[in-house]
PDB file of C-alpha atoms in Angstrom:
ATOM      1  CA  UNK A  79       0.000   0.000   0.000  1.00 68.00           C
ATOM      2  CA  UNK A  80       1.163   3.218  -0.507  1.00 73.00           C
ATOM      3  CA  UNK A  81       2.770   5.463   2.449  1.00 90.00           C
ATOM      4  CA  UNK A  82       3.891   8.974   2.320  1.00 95.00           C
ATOM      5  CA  UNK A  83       5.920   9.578   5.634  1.00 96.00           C
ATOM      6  CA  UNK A  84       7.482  13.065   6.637  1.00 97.00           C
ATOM      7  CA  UNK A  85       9.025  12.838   9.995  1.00 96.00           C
ATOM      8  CA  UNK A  86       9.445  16.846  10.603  1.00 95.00           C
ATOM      9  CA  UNK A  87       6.540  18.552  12.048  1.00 93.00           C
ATOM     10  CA  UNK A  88       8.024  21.695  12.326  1.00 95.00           C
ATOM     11  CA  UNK A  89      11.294  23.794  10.664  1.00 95.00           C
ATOM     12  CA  UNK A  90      13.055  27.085  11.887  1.00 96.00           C
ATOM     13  CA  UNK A  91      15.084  28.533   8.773  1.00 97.00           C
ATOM     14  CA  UNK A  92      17.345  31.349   8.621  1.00 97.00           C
ATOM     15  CA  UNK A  93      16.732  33.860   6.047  1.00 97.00           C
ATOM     16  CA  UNK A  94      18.829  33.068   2.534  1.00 97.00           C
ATOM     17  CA  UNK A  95      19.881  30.112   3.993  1.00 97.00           C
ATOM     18  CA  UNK A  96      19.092  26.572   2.209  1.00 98.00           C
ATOM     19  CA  UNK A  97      16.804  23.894   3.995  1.00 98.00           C
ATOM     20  CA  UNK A  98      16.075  20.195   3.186  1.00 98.00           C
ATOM     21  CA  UNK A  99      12.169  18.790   4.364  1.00 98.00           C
ATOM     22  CA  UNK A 100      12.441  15.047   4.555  1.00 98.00           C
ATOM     23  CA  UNK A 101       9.970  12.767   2.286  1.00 98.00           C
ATOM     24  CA  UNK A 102      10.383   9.158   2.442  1.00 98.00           C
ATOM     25  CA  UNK A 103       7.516   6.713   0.340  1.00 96.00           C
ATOM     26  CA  UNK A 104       6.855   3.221   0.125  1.00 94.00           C
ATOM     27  CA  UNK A 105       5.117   1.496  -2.855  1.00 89.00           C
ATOM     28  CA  UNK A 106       5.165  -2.018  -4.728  1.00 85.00           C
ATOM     29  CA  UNK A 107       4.602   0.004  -7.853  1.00 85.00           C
ATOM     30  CA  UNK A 108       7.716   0.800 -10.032  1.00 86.00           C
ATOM     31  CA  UNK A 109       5.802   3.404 -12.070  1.00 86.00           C
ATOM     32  CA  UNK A 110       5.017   6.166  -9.566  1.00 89.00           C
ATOM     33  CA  UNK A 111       5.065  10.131  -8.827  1.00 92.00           C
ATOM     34  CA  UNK A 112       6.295  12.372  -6.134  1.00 95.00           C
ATOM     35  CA  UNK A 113       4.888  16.091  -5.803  1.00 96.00           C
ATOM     36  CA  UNK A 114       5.352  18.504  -3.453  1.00 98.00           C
ATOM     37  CA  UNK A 115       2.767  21.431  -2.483  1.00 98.00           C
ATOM     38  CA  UNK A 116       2.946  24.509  -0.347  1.00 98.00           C
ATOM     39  CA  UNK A 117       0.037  26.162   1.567  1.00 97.00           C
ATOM     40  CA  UNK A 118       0.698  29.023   3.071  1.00 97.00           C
ATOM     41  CA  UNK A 119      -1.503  30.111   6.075  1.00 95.00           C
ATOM     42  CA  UNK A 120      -3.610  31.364   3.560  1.00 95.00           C
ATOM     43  CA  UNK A 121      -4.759  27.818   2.747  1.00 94.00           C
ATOM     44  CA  UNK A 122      -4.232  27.367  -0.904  1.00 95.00           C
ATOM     45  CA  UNK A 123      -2.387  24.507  -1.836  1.00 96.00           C
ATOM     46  CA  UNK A 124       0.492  25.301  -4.435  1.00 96.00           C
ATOM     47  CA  UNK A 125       1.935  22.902  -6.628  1.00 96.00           C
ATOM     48  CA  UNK A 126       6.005  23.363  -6.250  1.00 97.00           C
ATOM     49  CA  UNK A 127       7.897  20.481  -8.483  1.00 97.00           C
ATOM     50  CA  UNK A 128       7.364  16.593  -9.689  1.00 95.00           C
ATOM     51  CA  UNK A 129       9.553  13.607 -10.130  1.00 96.00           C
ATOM     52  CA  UNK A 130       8.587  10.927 -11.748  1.00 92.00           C
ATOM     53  CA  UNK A 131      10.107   7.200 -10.836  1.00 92.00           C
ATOM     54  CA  UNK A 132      11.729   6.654 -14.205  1.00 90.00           C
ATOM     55  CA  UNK A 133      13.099  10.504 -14.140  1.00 92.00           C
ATOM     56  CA  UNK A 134      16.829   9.571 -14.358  1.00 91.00           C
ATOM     57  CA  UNK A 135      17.824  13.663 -13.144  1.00 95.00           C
ATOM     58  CA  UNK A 136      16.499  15.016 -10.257  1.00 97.00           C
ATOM     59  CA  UNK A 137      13.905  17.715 -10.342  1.00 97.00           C
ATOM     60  CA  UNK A 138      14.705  21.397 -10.343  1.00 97.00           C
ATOM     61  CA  UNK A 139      12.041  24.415 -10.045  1.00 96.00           C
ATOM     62  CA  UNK A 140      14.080  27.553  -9.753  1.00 97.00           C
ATOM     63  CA  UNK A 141      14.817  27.661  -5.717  1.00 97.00           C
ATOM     64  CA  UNK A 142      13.381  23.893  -5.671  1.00 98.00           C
ATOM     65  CA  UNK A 143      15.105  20.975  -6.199  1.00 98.00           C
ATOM     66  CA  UNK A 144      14.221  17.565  -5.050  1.00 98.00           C
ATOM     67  CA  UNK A 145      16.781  14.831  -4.076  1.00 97.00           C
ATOM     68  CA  UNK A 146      15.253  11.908  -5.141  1.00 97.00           C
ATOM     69  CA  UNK A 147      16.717   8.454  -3.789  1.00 97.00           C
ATOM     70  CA  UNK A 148      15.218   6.054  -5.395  1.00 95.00           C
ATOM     71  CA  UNK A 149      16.999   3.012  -3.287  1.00 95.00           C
ATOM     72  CA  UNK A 150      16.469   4.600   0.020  1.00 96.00           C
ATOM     73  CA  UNK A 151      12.891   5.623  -0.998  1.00 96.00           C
ATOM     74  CA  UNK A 152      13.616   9.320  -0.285  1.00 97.00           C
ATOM     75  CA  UNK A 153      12.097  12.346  -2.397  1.00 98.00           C
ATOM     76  CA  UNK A 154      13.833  15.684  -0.514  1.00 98.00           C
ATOM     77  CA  UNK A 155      13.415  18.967  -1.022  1.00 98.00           C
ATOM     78  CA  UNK A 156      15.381  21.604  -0.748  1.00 98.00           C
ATOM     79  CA  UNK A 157      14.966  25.334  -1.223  1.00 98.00           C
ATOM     80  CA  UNK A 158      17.971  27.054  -1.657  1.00 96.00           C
ATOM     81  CA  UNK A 159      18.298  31.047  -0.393  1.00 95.00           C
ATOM     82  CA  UNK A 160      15.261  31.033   1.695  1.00 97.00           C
ATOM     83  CA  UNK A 161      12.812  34.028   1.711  1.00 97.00           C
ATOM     84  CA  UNK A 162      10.792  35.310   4.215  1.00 97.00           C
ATOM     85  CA  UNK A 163       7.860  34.478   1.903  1.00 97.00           C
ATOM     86  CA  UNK A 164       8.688  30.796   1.980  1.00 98.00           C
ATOM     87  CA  UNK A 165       7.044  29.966   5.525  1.00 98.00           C
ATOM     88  CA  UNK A 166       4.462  27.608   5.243  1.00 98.00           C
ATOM     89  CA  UNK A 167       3.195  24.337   5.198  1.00 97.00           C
ATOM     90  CA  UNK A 168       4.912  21.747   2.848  1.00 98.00           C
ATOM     91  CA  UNK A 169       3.366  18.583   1.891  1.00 97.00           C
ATOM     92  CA  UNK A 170       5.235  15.793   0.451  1.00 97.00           C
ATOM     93  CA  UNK A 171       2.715  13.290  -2.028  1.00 96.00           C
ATOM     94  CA  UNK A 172       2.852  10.496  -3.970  1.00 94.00           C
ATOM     95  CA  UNK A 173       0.581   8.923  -7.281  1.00 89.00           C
ATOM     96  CA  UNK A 174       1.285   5.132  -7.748  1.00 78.00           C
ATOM     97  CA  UNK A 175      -1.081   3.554 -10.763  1.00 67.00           C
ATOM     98  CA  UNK A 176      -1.083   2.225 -14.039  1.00 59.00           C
ATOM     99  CA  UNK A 177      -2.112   3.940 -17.463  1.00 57.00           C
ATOM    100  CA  UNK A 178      -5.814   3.817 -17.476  1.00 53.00           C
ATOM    101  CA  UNK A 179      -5.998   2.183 -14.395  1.00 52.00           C
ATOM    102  CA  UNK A 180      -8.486   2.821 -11.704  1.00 46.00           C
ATOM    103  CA  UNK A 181      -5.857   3.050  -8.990  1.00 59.00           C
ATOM    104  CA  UNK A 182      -4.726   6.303  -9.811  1.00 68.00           C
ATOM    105  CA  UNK A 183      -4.761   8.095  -5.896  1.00 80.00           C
ATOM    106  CA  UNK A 184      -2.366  10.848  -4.899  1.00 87.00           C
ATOM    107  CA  UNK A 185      -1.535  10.451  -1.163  1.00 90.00           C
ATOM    108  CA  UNK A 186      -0.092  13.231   1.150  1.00 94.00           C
ATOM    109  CA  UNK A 187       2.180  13.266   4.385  1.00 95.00           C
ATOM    110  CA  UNK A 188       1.309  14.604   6.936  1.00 95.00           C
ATOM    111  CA  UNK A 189       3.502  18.091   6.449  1.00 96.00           C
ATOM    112  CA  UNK A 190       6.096  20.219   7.783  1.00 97.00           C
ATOM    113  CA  UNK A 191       5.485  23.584   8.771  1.00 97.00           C
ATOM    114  CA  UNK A 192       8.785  25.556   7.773  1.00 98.00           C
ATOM    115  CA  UNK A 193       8.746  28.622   9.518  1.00 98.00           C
ATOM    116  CA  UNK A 194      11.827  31.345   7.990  1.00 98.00           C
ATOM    117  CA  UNK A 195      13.441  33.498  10.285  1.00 96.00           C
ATOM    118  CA  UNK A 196      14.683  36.896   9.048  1.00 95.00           C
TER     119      UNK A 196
ATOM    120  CA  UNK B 127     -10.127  29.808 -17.365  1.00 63.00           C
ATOM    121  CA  UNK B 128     -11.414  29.492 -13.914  1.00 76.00           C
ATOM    122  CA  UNK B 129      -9.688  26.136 -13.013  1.00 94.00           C
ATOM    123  CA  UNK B 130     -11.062  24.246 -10.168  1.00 97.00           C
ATOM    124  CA  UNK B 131     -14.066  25.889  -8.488  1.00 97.00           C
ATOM    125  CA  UNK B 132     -15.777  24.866  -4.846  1.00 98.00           C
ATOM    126  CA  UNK B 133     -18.650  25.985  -3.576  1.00 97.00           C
ATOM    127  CA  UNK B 134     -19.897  27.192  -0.875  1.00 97.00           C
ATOM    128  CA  UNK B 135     -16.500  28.491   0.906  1.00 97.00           C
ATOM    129  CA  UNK B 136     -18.125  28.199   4.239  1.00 97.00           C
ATOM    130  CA  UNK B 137     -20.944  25.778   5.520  1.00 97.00           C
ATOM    131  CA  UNK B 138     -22.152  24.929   8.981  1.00 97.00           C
ATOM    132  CA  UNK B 139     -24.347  22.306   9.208  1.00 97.00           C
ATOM    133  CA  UNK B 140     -26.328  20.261  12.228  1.00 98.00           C
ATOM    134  CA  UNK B 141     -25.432  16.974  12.799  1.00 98.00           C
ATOM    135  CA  UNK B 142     -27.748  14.514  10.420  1.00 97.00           C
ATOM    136  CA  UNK B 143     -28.149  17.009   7.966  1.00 97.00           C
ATOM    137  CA  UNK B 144     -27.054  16.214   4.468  1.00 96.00           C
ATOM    138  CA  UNK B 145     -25.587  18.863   1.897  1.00 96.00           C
ATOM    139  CA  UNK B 146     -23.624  18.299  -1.396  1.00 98.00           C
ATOM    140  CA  UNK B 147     -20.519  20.170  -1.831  1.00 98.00           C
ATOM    141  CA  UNK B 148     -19.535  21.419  -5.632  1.00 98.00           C
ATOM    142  CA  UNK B 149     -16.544  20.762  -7.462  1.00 98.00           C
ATOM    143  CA  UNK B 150     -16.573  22.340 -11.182  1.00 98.00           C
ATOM    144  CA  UNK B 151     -13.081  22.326 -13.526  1.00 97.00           C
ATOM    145  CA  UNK B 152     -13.476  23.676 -17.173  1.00 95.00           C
ATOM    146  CA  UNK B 153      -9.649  22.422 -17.842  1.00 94.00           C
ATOM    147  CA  UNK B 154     -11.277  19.033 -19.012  1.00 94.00           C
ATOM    148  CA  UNK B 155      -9.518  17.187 -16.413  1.00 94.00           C
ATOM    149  CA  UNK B 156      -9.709  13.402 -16.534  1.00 91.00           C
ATOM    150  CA  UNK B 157      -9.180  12.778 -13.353  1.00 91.00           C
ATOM    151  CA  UNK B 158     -10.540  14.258 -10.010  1.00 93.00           C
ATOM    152  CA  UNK B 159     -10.248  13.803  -6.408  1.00 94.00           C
ATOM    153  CA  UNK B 160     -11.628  14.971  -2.888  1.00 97.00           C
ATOM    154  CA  UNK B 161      -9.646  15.573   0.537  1.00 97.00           C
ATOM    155  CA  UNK B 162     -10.115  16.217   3.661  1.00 97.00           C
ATOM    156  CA  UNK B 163      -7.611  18.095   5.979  1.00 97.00           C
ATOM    157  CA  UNK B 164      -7.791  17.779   9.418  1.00 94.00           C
ATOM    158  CA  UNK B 165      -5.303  19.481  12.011  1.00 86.00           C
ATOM    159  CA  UNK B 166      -1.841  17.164  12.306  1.00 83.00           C
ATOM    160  CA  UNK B 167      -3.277  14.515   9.680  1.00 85.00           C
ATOM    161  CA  UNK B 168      -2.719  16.082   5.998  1.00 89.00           C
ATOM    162  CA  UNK B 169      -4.604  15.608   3.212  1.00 94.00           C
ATOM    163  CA  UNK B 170      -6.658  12.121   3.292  1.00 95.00           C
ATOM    164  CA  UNK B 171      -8.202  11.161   0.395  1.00 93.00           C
ATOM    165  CA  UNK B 172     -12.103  10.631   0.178  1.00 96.00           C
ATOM    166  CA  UNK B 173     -12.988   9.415  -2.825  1.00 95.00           C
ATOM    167  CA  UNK B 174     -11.143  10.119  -6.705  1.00 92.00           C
ATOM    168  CA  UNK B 175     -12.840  10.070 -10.244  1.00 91.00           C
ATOM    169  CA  UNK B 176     -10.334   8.783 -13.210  1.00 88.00           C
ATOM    170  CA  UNK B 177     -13.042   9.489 -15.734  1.00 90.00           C
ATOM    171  CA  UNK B 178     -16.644  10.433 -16.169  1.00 93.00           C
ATOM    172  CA  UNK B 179     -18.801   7.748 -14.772  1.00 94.00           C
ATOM    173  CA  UNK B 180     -15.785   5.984 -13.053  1.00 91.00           C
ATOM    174  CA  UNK B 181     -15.259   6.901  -9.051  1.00 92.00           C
ATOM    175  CA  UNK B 182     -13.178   4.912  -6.728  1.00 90.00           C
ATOM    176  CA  UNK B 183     -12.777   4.998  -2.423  1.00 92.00           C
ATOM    177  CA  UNK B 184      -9.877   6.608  -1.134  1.00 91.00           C
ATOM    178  CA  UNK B 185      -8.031   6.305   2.446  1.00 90.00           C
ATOM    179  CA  UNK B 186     -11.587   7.992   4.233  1.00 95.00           C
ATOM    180  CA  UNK B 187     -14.772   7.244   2.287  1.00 96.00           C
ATOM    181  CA  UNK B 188     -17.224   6.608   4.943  1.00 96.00           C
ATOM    182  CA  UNK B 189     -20.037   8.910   4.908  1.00 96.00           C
ATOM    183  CA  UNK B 190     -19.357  10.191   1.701  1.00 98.00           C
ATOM    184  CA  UNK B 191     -20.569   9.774  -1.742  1.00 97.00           C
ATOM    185  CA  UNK B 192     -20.134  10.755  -5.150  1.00 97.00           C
ATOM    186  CA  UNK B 193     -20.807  10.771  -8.831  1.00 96.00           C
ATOM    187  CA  UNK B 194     -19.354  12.031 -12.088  1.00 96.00           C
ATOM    188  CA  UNK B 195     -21.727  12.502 -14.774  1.00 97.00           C
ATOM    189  CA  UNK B 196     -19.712  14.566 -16.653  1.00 96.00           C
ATOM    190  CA  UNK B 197     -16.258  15.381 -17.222  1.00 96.00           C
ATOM    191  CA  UNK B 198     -16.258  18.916 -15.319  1.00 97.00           C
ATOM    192  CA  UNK B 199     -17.796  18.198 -12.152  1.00 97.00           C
ATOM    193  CA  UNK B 200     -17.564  16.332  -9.110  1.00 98.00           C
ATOM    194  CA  UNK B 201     -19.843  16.583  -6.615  1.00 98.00           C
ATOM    195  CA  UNK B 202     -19.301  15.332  -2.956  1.00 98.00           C
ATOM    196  CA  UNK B 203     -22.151  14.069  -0.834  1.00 98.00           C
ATOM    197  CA  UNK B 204     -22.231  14.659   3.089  1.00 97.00           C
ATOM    198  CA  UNK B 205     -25.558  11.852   3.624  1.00 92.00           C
ATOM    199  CA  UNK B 206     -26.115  12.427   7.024  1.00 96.00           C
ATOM    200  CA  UNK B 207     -23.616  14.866   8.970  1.00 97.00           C
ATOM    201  CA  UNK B 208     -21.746  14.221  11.784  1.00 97.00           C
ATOM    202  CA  UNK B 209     -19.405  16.406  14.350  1.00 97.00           C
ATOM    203  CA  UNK B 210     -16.411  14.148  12.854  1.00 96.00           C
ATOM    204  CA  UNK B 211     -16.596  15.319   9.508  1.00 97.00           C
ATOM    205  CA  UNK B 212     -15.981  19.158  10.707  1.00 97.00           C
ATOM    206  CA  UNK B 213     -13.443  19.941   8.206  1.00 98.00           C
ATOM    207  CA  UNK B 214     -11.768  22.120   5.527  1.00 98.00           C
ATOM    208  CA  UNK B 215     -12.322  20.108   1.991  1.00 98.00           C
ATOM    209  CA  UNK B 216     -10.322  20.461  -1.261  1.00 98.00           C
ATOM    210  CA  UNK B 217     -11.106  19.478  -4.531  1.00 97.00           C
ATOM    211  CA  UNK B 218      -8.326  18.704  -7.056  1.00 96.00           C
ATOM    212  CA  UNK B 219      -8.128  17.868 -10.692  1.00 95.00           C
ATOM    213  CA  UNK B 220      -5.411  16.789 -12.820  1.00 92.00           C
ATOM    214  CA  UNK B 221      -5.359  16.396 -17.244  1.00 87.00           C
ATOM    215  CA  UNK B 222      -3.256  13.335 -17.164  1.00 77.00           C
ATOM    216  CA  UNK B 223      -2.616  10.359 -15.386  1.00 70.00           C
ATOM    217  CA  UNK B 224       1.218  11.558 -15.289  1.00 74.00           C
ATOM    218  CA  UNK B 225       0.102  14.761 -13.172  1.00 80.00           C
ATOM    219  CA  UNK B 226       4.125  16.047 -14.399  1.00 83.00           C
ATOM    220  CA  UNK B 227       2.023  19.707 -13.882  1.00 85.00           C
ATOM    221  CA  UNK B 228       0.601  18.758 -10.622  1.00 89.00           C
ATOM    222  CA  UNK B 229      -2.695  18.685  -9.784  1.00 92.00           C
ATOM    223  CA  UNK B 230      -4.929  21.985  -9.467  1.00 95.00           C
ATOM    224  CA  UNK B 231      -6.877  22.521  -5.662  1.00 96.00           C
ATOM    225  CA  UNK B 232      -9.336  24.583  -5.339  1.00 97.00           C
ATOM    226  CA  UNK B 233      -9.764  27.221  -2.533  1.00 96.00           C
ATOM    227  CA  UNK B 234     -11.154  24.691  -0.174  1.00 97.00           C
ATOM    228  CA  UNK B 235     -14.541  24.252   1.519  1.00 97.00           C
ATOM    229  CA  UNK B 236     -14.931  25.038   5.294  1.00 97.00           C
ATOM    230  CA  UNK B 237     -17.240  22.757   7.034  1.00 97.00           C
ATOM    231  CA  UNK B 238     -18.607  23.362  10.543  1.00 97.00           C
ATOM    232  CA  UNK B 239     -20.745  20.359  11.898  1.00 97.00           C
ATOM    233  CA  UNK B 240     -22.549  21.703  14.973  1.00 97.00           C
TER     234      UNK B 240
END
């Protein structure tokens, strides 16, 4: 079954420094995504970057990057030169499924709540 | 383009009432989805579409029901409230089973069961 797990509830951050929020996933499936969102207290949930299981690079979205590990099951992220503007809520999720299948589900952790201090 | 659309923003309802909450996309997203979010617990999923007249259960579907009839809504079915399902709700929508552009939440539906 799948399992999204992020082990950090919360994250202090200096100001233009870089931070990593942990992601690890387990799935049977070897055809699989990995997404990350933001919500700010705002509530919206942002879309931030995507790696895909056969992806042989990692990911890169301007100040995000995810280290993906595909043997240790681990989909990081990091954002590099952190802004005040980055505290929020991250959420770390996962799609497992076939082409046409009916199991396509995306499935969140729980979050961490990155909090950037100027 | 108004992407994913929920209505009402704000509900309070009394416990065994029943209320539908809307979900509309004009994107002509295949596949849809419902969530809850609850304090400490993330997103769960309710119940997810991958098609019109296809739905599926997700991780929380008890007390919940839905349909897709057509390819731009998604309706979500509260059948007989209860204090548990106090909740903010999102609605999300992808084009393609790959999702490489993420899938698109709406603004979220707060739920008050008194």
């Amino acid at each position: 079954a799948q399992k999204i797990t992020q082990t950090q509830p919360g994250m202090f951050v200096q100001e233009k420094e870089a931070v990593t929020l942990d992601c690890t996933y387990d799935t049977s499936d070897p055809s699989y995504g990995l997404f990350w969102y933001k919500q700010p207290s705002s509530g919206e949930m942002i879309f931030l970057i995507y790696q895909g299981s056969y992806d042989q690079q990692n990911a890169t979205e301007g100040r995000y990057s995810l280290n993906f590990q595909k043997a240790r099951k681990s989909a990081n992220l990091v954002i590099s030169a952190s802004q005040l503007g980055d505290s929020a809520m991250y959420f770390c999720a996962m799609r497992e499924g076939n082409y046409g299948g009916a199991t396509n589900k995306l499935i969140f952790g729980t979050g961490t709540l990155l909090a950037v201090q100027p | 383009n108004a992407g994913v659309t929920q209505t009402p923003k704000f509900q309070v309802l009394k416990t065994g009432q029943s209320m539908t909450l809307q979900c509309a996309q004009d994107m002509n997203h295949e596949y849809m989805s419902w969530y809850r979010q609850d304090p400490g617990m993330g997103l769960r999923l309710i119940h997810y579409s991958v098609g019109a007249g296809i739905t599926d259960q997700g991780e929380v579907p008890n007390g919940y029901n839905v349909s897709r009839s057509t390819t731009e809504d998604f309706p979500l079915r509260l059948l007989s409230a209860a204090p548990s399902q106090t909740s903010v709700y999102f609605c999300a929508s992808s084009y393609s089973f790959v999702a490489k552009d993420g899938y698109t939440f709406g603004s979220g539906t707060r739920l008050t069961v008194v």
